[in-house]
Amino acid sequence: MEKRVVFKSWWLPWVLIAPQVVVIAVFFFWPAGQALVQSLQQSDAFGTSVEWVGLENFRNLWNDDSYLASFKTTAIFSVLVAGLGLTLSLILAIFADRVVRGSNLYRTFLIWPYAVAPAVAGVLWLFMFAPSIGIVSYGIRQLGFGWDPLLNSDHAMALIVMAAVWKQISYNFLFFLAGLQSIPKSLIEAASMDGARPWRRFWTIQFPLLSPTTFFLLVINIVYAFFDTFAIVDAATKGGPGKDTAILVYKAYFDGFKAMDLGGSAAQSVVLMVIVVSLTVVQFRFVEKKVNY
């Protein structure tokens, strides 16, 4: 039976949620409103003069070939990060769920990357795969494969995808492991007694019951690939070579703080916000129907 909390004073619930409302208003709605206003303005590099230009900043975006190219770069990057991250995390969680001895140590090692800041993760992977001093790049060259993320755009994309997946894999792993451990063991044992092999037990019992966790992580990973990987791209490739790894969030930063095009950068931020909100709504509207709660 559901228990409802009844407050004696009408103002007490508003006081309790006030800190959260203030945080959301200051750190989300206010910056979002500022970006929307600045996307309709054009200012000089020092911000001393402002001119209202209406939708001109948005029209300029569609005429910018480099901005349209960043859409393709962001789409490839997001699909790879979300797909590889979820797949590898699920495999590691399955193995961790079956470990009997030393399971706590195994899980602790897998959680460590989540404590590393994105910028530090980008620098770590940059050093490991640097063509001149990287220990991994040295091993790759010994195998006869020419590795150079500074000049080859495919290698640069592979570098930031690996760093982004490694950074997020601990977060996904924790949720998948918790989901696997919440599945009643009696279901698995009953399927084993009926002769179901491990793959069939996973595909017909465990994976459907993990669908709420998978759906939640899919939304989180798409948002992560769009926004939280900025520091990794900035530290590892700085959007290069050329602009081949300049995802949308990095291009908005570059145009605003390097090229000093504040109006164009604000317009890019608004477009990026609309894309992420639309993707989230589509996921909840269509993908959630296939989730078994």
C-alpha atoms as a printed R data frame, in Angstrom:
    type eleno elety resid chain resno      x       y       z
1   ATOM     1    CA   MET     A     1  0.000   0.000   0.000
2   ATOM     2    CA   GLU     A     2  1.403   3.400  -0.987
3   ATOM     3    CA   LYS     A     3  2.232   5.736   1.890
4   ATOM     4    CA   ARG     A     4  1.940   9.461   1.250
5   ATOM     5    CA   VAL     A     5  3.734  12.058   3.325
6   ATOM     6    CA   VAL     A     6  1.428  14.807   4.598
7   ATOM     7    CA   PHE     A     7  3.059  18.100   5.557
8   ATOM     8    CA   LYS     A     8  1.464  20.181   8.304
9   ATOM     9    CA   SER     A     9  2.496  23.460   6.610
10  ATOM    10    CA   TRP     A    10  1.739  24.291   2.961
11  ATOM    11    CA   TRP     A    11  5.033  26.150   2.549
12  ATOM    12    CA   LEU     A    12  7.321  23.365   3.830
13  ATOM    13    CA   PRO     A    13  7.360  21.314   0.536
14  ATOM    14    CA   TRP     A    14  8.267  24.461  -1.401
15  ATOM    15    CA   VAL     A    15 11.105  25.222   1.010
16  ATOM    16    CA   LEU     A    16 12.454  21.670   0.661
17  ATOM    17    CA   ILE     A    17 12.555  21.762  -3.156
18  ATOM    18    CA   ALA     A    18 13.731  25.386  -3.329
19  ATOM    19    CA   PRO     A    19 17.504  24.555  -3.370
20  ATOM    20    CA   GLN     A    20 17.042  22.148  -6.292
21  ATOM    21    CA   VAL     A    21 14.881  24.657  -8.179
22  ATOM    22    CA   VAL     A    22 17.510  27.380  -7.663
23  ATOM    23    CA   VAL     A    23 20.322  25.098  -8.890
24  ATOM    24    CA   ILE     A    24 18.377  24.111 -12.020
25  ATOM    25    CA   ALA     A    25 17.382  27.721 -12.744
26  ATOM    26    CA   VAL     A    26 20.927  29.085 -12.317
27  ATOM    27    CA   PHE     A    27 22.904  26.312 -14.012
28  ATOM    28    CA   PHE     A    28 20.437  25.245 -16.752
29  ATOM    29    CA   PHE     A    29 17.621  27.645 -17.591
30  ATOM    30    CA   TRP     A    30 19.639  30.855 -17.244
31  ATOM    31    CA   PRO     A    31 22.559  29.697 -19.495
32  ATOM    32    CA   ALA     A    32 20.085  28.190 -21.966
33  ATOM    33    CA   GLY     A    33 18.158  31.475 -22.083
34  ATOM    34    CA   GLN     A    34 21.403  33.431 -22.557
35  ATOM    35    CA   ALA     A    35 22.412  31.160 -25.454
36  ATOM    36    CA   LEU     A    36 19.017  31.630 -27.094
37  ATOM    37    CA   VAL     A    37 19.254  35.443 -26.803
38  ATOM    38    CA   GLN     A    38 22.866  35.586 -28.062
39  ATOM    39    CA   SER     A    39 21.994  33.339 -31.027
40  ATOM    40    CA   LEU     A    40 19.843  36.228 -32.294
41  ATOM    41    CA   GLN     A    41 22.621  38.789 -31.848
42  ATOM    42    CA   GLN     A    42 25.921  39.618 -33.471
43  ATOM    43    CA   SER     A    43 28.605  41.222 -31.318
44  ATOM    44    CA   ASP     A    44 32.215  42.260 -31.837
45  ATOM    45    CA   ALA     A    45 35.116  40.219 -30.475
46  ATOM    46    CA   PHE     A    46 35.184  42.189 -27.189
47  ATOM    47    CA   GLY     A    47 31.416  42.275 -26.668
48  ATOM    48    CA   THR     A    48 31.288  46.098 -26.624
49  ATOM    49    CA   SER     A    49 28.665  46.405 -29.382
50  ATOM    50    CA   VAL     A    50 25.657  44.180 -29.963
51  ATOM    51    CA   GLU     A    51 23.371  44.100 -32.997
52  ATOM    52    CA   TRP     A    52 20.136  42.149 -33.368
53  ATOM    53    CA   VAL     A    53 20.353  40.025 -36.520
54  ATOM    54    CA   GLY     A    54 17.349  37.729 -36.106
55  ATOM    55    CA   LEU     A    55 17.904  34.270 -37.624
56  ATOM    56    CA   GLU     A    56 20.983  35.249 -39.657
57  ATOM    57    CA   ASN     A    57 23.328  33.220 -37.411
58  ATOM    58    CA   PHE     A    58 21.246  30.103 -38.051
59  ATOM    59    CA   ARG     A    59 21.172  30.737 -41.827
60  ATOM    60    CA   ASN     A    60 24.963  31.096 -41.810
61  ATOM    61    CA   LEU     A    61 25.295  27.696 -40.135
62  ATOM    62    CA   TRP     A    62 23.514  25.900 -42.971
63  ATOM    63    CA   ASN     A    63 25.798  27.614 -45.494
64  ATOM    64    CA   ASP     A    64 28.923  26.543 -43.554
65  ATOM    65    CA   ASP     A    65 30.311  23.289 -45.014
66  ATOM    66    CA   SER     A    66 32.520  22.678 -41.973
67  ATOM    67    CA   TYR     A    67 29.481  22.854 -39.673
68  ATOM    68    CA   LEU     A    68 27.551  20.363 -41.806
69  ATOM    69    CA   ALA     A    69 30.610  18.085 -41.805
70  ATOM    70    CA   SER     A    70 30.675  18.199 -37.995
71  ATOM    71    CA   PHE     A    71 27.159  16.665 -38.016
72  ATOM    72    CA   LYS     A    72 28.519  13.582 -39.778
73  ATOM    73    CA   THR     A    73 31.526  13.473 -37.435
74  ATOM    74    CA   THR     A    74 29.285  13.727 -34.359
75  ATOM    75    CA   ALA     A    75 26.904  11.028 -35.645
76  ATOM    76    CA   ILE     A    76 29.754   8.551 -36.273
77  ATOM    77    CA   PHE     A    77 31.411   9.373 -32.967
78  ATOM    78    CA   SER     A    78 28.175   9.063 -30.936
79  ATOM    79    CA   VAL     A    79 27.153   5.736 -32.488
80  ATOM    80    CA   LEU     A    80 30.617   4.248 -31.921
81  ATOM    81    CA   VAL     A    81 30.901   5.507 -28.334
82  ATOM    82    CA   ALA     A    82 27.395   4.402 -27.316
83  ATOM    83    CA   GLY     A    83 27.515   1.080 -29.196
84  ATOM    84    CA   LEU     A    84 31.008  -0.010 -28.173
85  ATOM    85    CA   GLY     A    85 30.625   1.333 -24.637
86  ATOM    86    CA   LEU     A    86 27.398  -0.531 -23.928
87  ATOM    87    CA   THR     A    87 28.585  -3.772 -25.570
88  ATOM    88    CA   LEU     A    88 31.927  -3.928 -23.754
89  ATOM    89    CA   SER     A    89 30.367  -2.921 -20.434
90  ATOM    90    CA   LEU     A    90 27.747  -5.652 -20.713
91  ATOM    91    CA   ILE     A    91 30.395  -8.287 -21.497
92  ATOM    92    CA   LEU     A    92 32.507  -7.193 -18.506
93  ATOM    93    CA   ALA     A    93 29.441  -7.188 -16.238
94  ATOM    94    CA   ILE     A    94 28.552 -10.742 -17.314
95  ATOM    95    CA   PHE     A    95 32.067 -11.929 -16.478
96  ATOM    96    CA   ALA     A    96 32.057 -10.038 -13.168
97  ATOM    97    CA   ASP     A    97 28.707 -11.578 -12.256
98  ATOM    98    CA   ARG     A    98 30.216 -15.055 -12.660
99  ATOM    99    CA   VAL     A    99 33.456 -14.421 -10.759
100 ATOM   100    CA   VAL     A   100 33.490 -16.222  -7.419
101 ATOM   101    CA   ARG     A   101 36.963 -15.545  -6.007
102 ATOM   102    CA   GLY     A   102 38.434 -12.038  -5.977
103 ATOM   103    CA   SER     A   103 35.234 -10.503  -7.317
104 ATOM   104    CA   ASN     A   104 35.561  -7.340  -5.195
105 ATOM   105    CA   LEU     A   105 39.100  -6.684  -6.487
106 ATOM   106    CA   TYR     A   106 37.988  -7.339 -10.086
107 ATOM   107    CA   ARG     A   107 35.065  -4.940  -9.783
108 ATOM   108    CA   THR     A   108 37.222  -2.275  -8.106
109 ATOM   109    CA   PHE     A   109 39.682  -2.287 -11.014
110 ATOM   110    CA   LEU     A   110 36.818  -1.880 -13.472
111 ATOM   111    CA   ILE     A   111 35.369   1.087 -11.559
112 ATOM   112    CA   TRP     A   112 38.627   3.076 -11.399
113 ATOM   113    CA   PRO     A   113 38.374   4.811 -14.812
114 ATOM   114    CA   TYR     A   114 35.183   6.595 -13.710
115 ATOM   115    CA   ALA     A   115 37.215   8.587 -11.163
116 ATOM   116    CA   VAL     A   116 39.470   9.983 -13.900
117 ATOM   117    CA   ALA     A   117 38.551  13.423 -15.266
118 ATOM   118    CA   PRO     A   118 37.756  13.488 -19.018
119 ATOM   119    CA   ALA     A   119 40.662  15.838 -19.761
120 ATOM   120    CA   VAL     A   120 43.077  13.526 -17.905
121 ATOM   121    CA   ALA     A   121 41.680  10.531 -19.806
122 ATOM   122    CA   GLY     A   122 42.327  12.344 -23.095
123 ATOM   123    CA   VAL     A   123 45.917  13.147 -22.096
124 ATOM   124    CA   LEU     A   124 46.560   9.556 -20.947
125 ATOM   125    CA   TRP     A   125 45.400   8.084 -24.250
126 ATOM   126    CA   LEU     A   126 47.265  10.785 -26.186
127 ATOM   127    CA   PHE     A   127 50.541   9.819 -24.492
128 ATOM   128    CA   MET     A   128 49.956   6.096 -24.989
129 ATOM   129    CA   PHE     A   129 49.181   6.526 -28.706
130 ATOM   130    CA   ALA     A   130 51.510   9.448 -29.517
131 ATOM   131    CA   PRO     A   131 53.436   8.535 -32.711
132 ATOM   132    CA   SER     A   132 56.838   9.566 -31.306
133 ATOM   133    CA   ILE     A   133 56.749   8.560 -27.606
134 ATOM   134    CA   GLY     A   134 53.662   6.383 -27.113
135 ATOM   135    CA   ILE     A   135 54.295   2.850 -25.896
136 ATOM   136    CA   VAL     A   136 51.177   1.493 -27.611
137 ATOM   137    CA   SER     A   137 51.954   3.263 -30.888
138 ATOM   138    CA   TYR     A   138 55.469   1.733 -30.725
139 ATOM   139    CA   GLY     A   139 53.945  -1.728 -30.464
140 ATOM   140    CA   ILE     A   140 51.571  -0.990 -33.337
141 ATOM   141    CA   ARG     A   141 54.472   0.106 -35.548
142 ATOM   142    CA   GLN     A   142 56.354  -3.090 -34.693
143 ATOM   143    CA   LEU     A   143 53.399  -5.001 -36.136
144 ATOM   144    CA   GLY     A   144 53.891  -3.146 -39.414
145 ATOM   145    CA   PHE     A   145 50.913  -0.804 -39.052
146 ATOM   146    CA   GLY     A   146 51.537   2.888 -39.649
147 ATOM   147    CA   TRP     A   147 49.846   4.744 -36.790
148 ATOM   148    CA   ASP     A   148 49.642   8.540 -36.796
149 ATOM   149    CA   PRO     A   149 46.554  10.239 -35.294
150 ATOM   150    CA   LEU     A   150 48.165  13.642 -35.909
151 ATOM   151    CA   LEU     A   151 47.876  13.252 -39.700
152 ATOM   152    CA   ASN     A   152 45.335  10.458 -40.281
153 ATOM   153    CA   SER     A   153 41.706  11.384 -39.494
154 ATOM   154    CA   ASP     A   154 40.615   7.739 -39.090
155 ATOM   155    CA   HIS     A   155 43.349   7.155 -36.519
156 ATOM   156    CA   ALA     A   156 42.392  10.367 -34.687
157 ATOM   157    CA   MET     A   157 38.734   9.306 -34.591
158 ATOM   158    CA   ALA     A   158 39.732   5.856 -33.292
159 ATOM   159    CA   LEU     A   159 41.823   7.515 -30.556
160 ATOM   160    CA   ILE     A   160 39.020   9.723 -29.177
161 ATOM   161    CA   VAL     A   161 36.470   6.889 -29.458
162 ATOM   162    CA   MET     A   162 38.712   4.557 -27.420
163 ATOM   163    CA   ALA     A   163 39.329   7.264 -24.791
164 ATOM   164    CA   ALA     A   164 35.620   8.153 -24.553
165 ATOM   165    CA   VAL     A   165 34.539   4.489 -24.294
166 ATOM   166    CA   TRP     A   166 37.203   3.768 -21.641
167 ATOM   167    CA   LYS     A   167 36.096   6.793 -19.596
168 ATOM   168    CA   GLN     A   168 32.404   5.773 -19.598
169 ATOM   169    CA   ILE     A   169 32.783   2.005 -19.361
170 ATOM   170    CA   SER     A   170 32.847   1.959 -15.530
171 ATOM   171    CA   TYR     A   171 29.553   3.837 -15.279
172 ATOM   172    CA   ASN     A   172 27.837   1.410 -17.668
173 ATOM   173    CA   PHE     A   173 29.465  -1.571 -15.944
174 ATOM   174    CA   LEU     A   174 28.049  -0.651 -12.520
175 ATOM   175    CA   PHE     A   175 24.470  -0.444 -13.800
176 ATOM   176    CA   PHE     A   176 24.699  -3.638 -15.864
177 ATOM   177    CA   LEU     A   177 26.211  -5.551 -12.943
178 ATOM   178    CA   ALA     A   178 23.501  -4.314 -10.569
179 ATOM   179    CA   GLY     A   179 20.871  -5.334 -13.126
180 ATOM   180    CA   LEU     A   180 22.328  -8.817 -13.552
181 ATOM   181    CA   GLN     A   181 22.524  -9.378  -9.805
182 ATOM   182    CA   SER     A   182 18.868  -8.347  -9.372
183 ATOM   183    CA   ILE     A   183 17.682 -11.163 -11.678
184 ATOM   184    CA   PRO     A   184 16.425 -14.097  -9.557
185 ATOM   185    CA   LYS     A   185 18.861 -17.006  -9.720
186 ATOM   186    CA   SER     A   186 15.918 -19.406  -9.682
187 ATOM   187    CA   LEU     A   187 15.050 -18.373 -13.248
188 ATOM   188    CA   ILE     A   188 18.576 -19.152 -14.460
189 ATOM   189    CA   GLU     A   189 18.645 -22.471 -12.601
190 ATOM   190    CA   ALA     A   190 15.246 -23.478 -13.985
191 ATOM   191    CA   ALA     A   191 16.399 -22.732 -17.537
192 ATOM   192    CA   SER     A   192 19.580 -24.767 -16.933
193 ATOM   193    CA   MET     A   193 17.535 -27.731 -15.735
194 ATOM   194    CA   ASP     A   194 15.482 -27.462 -18.950
195 ATOM   195    CA   GLY     A   195 18.696 -27.797 -20.979
196 ATOM   196    CA   ALA     A   196 19.149 -24.142 -22.044
197 ATOM   197    CA   ARG     A   197 22.762 -23.326 -22.866
198 ATOM   198    CA   PRO     A   198 24.475 -20.167 -21.469
199 ATOM   199    CA   TRP     A   199 23.896 -18.103 -24.616
200 ATOM   200    CA   ARG     A   200 20.192 -19.053 -24.767
201 ATOM   201    CA   ARG     A   201 19.760 -18.312 -21.041
202 ATOM   202    CA   PHE     A   202 21.312 -14.893 -21.537
203 ATOM   203    CA   TRP     A   203 19.365 -14.000 -24.705
204 ATOM   204    CA   THR     A   204 15.939 -15.228 -23.544
205 ATOM   205    CA   ILE     A   205 16.052 -14.424 -19.800
206 ATOM   206    CA   GLN     A   206 18.806 -12.024 -18.741
207 ATOM   207    CA   PHE     A   207 18.892  -9.639 -21.691
208 ATOM   208    CA   PRO     A   208 15.101  -8.952 -21.767
209 ATOM   209    CA   LEU     A   209 15.118  -8.337 -18.017
210 ATOM   210    CA   LEU     A   210 18.036  -5.915 -18.514
211 ATOM   211    CA   SER     A   211 16.120  -3.833 -21.075
212 ATOM   212    CA   PRO     A   212 15.156  -1.025 -18.599
213 ATOM   213    CA   THR     A   213 18.837  -0.692 -17.616
214 ATOM   214    CA   THR     A   214 19.948  -0.818 -21.261
215 ATOM   215    CA   PHE     A   215 17.418   1.847 -22.262
216 ATOM   216    CA   PHE     A   216 18.514   4.147 -19.432
217 ATOM   217    CA   LEU     A   217 22.194   3.715 -20.323
218 ATOM   218    CA   LEU     A   218 21.456   4.302 -24.027
219 ATOM   219    CA   VAL     A   219 19.994   7.736 -23.229
220 ATOM   220    CA   ILE     A   220 22.853   8.573 -20.846
221 ATOM   221    CA   ASN     A   221 25.543   7.468 -23.323
222 ATOM   222    CA   ILE     A   222 24.076   9.488 -26.211
223 ATOM   223    CA   VAL     A   223 24.021  12.611 -24.028
224 ATOM   224    CA   TYR     A   224 27.563  11.795 -22.821
225 ATOM   225    CA   ALA     A   225 28.857  11.464 -26.399
226 ATOM   226    CA   PHE     A   226 27.307  14.784 -27.404
227 ATOM   227    CA   PHE     A   227 28.398  16.896 -24.406
228 ATOM   228    CA   ASP     A   228 30.776  15.298 -21.896
229 ATOM   229    CA   THR     A   229 33.440  14.231 -24.403
230 ATOM   230    CA   PHE     A   230 34.514  17.800 -25.141
231 ATOM   231    CA   ALA     A   231 37.522  17.599 -22.797
232 ATOM   232    CA   ILE     A   232 38.675  14.313 -24.366
233 ATOM   233    CA   VAL     A   233 38.577  15.782 -27.890
234 ATOM   234    CA   ASP     A   234 40.295  18.983 -26.755
235 ATOM   235    CA   ALA     A   235 43.092  17.123 -24.950
236 ATOM   236    CA   ALA     A   236 43.658  14.353 -27.502
237 ATOM   237    CA   THR     A   237 43.208  15.889 -30.965
238 ATOM   238    CA   LYS     A   238 41.909  19.469 -30.572
239 ATOM   239    CA   GLY     A   239 39.445  18.654 -33.324
240 ATOM   240    CA   GLY     A   240 42.178  17.683 -35.798
241 ATOM   241    CA   PRO     A   241 43.716  16.776 -38.080
242 ATOM   242    CA   GLY     A   242 42.105  19.743 -39.773
243 ATOM   243    CA   LYS     A   243 38.563  19.588 -38.358
244 ATOM   244    CA   ASP     A   244 38.018  15.865 -38.883
245 ATOM   245    CA   THR     A   245 37.324  15.143 -35.184
246 ATOM   246    CA   ALA     A   246 35.562  18.427 -34.391
247 ATOM   247    CA   ILE     A   247 32.265  17.203 -32.971
248 ATOM   248    CA   LEU     A   248 29.417  19.712 -32.546
249 ATOM   249    CA   VAL     A   249 30.188  20.690 -28.960
250 ATOM   250    CA   TYR     A   250 33.880  21.248 -29.757
251 ATOM   251    CA   LYS     A   251 33.072  23.334 -32.847
252 ATOM   252    CA   ALA     A   252 30.721  25.515 -30.764
253 ATOM   253    CA   TYR     A   253 33.573  26.103 -28.307
254 ATOM   254    CA   PHE     A   254 36.145  26.754 -31.057
255 ATOM   255    CA   ASP     A   255 33.983  29.243 -32.956
256 ATOM   256    CA   GLY     A   256 33.025  31.068 -29.752
257 ATOM   257    CA   PHE     A   257 36.328  31.242 -27.865
258 ATOM   258    CA   LYS     A   258 38.951  30.881 -30.629
259 ATOM   259    CA   ALA     A   259 37.265  32.469 -33.668
260 ATOM   260    CA   MET     A   260 35.361  34.936 -31.373
261 ATOM   261    CA   ASP     A   261 32.093  34.394 -33.266
262 ATOM   262    CA   LEU     A   262 29.851  34.580 -30.204
263 ATOM   263    CA   GLY     A   263 26.567  34.775 -32.124
264 ATOM   264    CA   GLY     A   264 27.408  31.804 -34.344
265 ATOM   265    CA   SER     A   265 28.609  29.798 -31.348
266 ATOM   266    CA   ALA     A   266 25.384  30.539 -29.446
267 ATOM   267    CA   ALA     A   267 23.347  29.447 -32.491
268 ATOM   268    CA   GLN     A   268 25.305  26.179 -32.599
269 ATOM   269    CA   SER     A   269 24.589  25.656 -28.885
270 ATOM   270    CA   VAL     A   270 20.860  26.118 -29.466
271 ATOM   271    CA   VAL     A   271 20.897  23.655 -32.388
272 ATOM   272    CA   LEU     A   272 22.866  21.141 -30.301
273 ATOM   273    CA   MET     A   273 20.395  21.475 -27.438
274 ATOM   274    CA   VAL     A   274 17.448  20.907 -29.801
275 ATOM   275    CA   ILE     A   275 19.145  17.808 -31.302
276 ATOM   276    CA   VAL     A   276 19.802  16.199 -27.918
277 ATOM   277    CA   VAL     A   277 16.300  16.949 -26.619
278 ATOM   278    CA   SER     A   278 14.787  15.559 -29.865
279 ATOM   279    CA   LEU     A   279 16.891  12.377 -29.661
280 ATOM   280    CA   THR     A   280 15.858  11.861 -26.043
281 ATOM   281    CA   VAL     A   281 12.176  12.355 -26.878
282 ATOM   282    CA   VAL     A   282 12.454   9.909 -29.814
283 ATOM   283    CA   GLN     A   283 14.140   7.339 -27.580
284 ATOM   284    CA   PHE     A   284 11.411   7.625 -24.953
285 ATOM   285    CA   ARG     A   285  8.669   7.688 -27.619
286 ATOM   286    CA   PHE     A   286  9.747   4.674 -29.702
287 ATOM   287    CA   VAL     A   287 12.588   2.709 -28.049
288 ATOM   288    CA   GLU     A   288 10.904   2.578 -24.627
289 ATOM   289    CA   LYS     A   289  8.024   0.573 -26.142
290 ATOM   290    CA   LYS     A   290 10.388  -2.386 -26.514
291 ATOM   291    CA   VAL     A   291 11.450  -2.235 -22.846
292 ATOM   292    CA   ASN     A   292 10.068  -4.871 -20.473
293 ATOM   293    CA   TYR     A   293  9.522  -3.391 -16.995
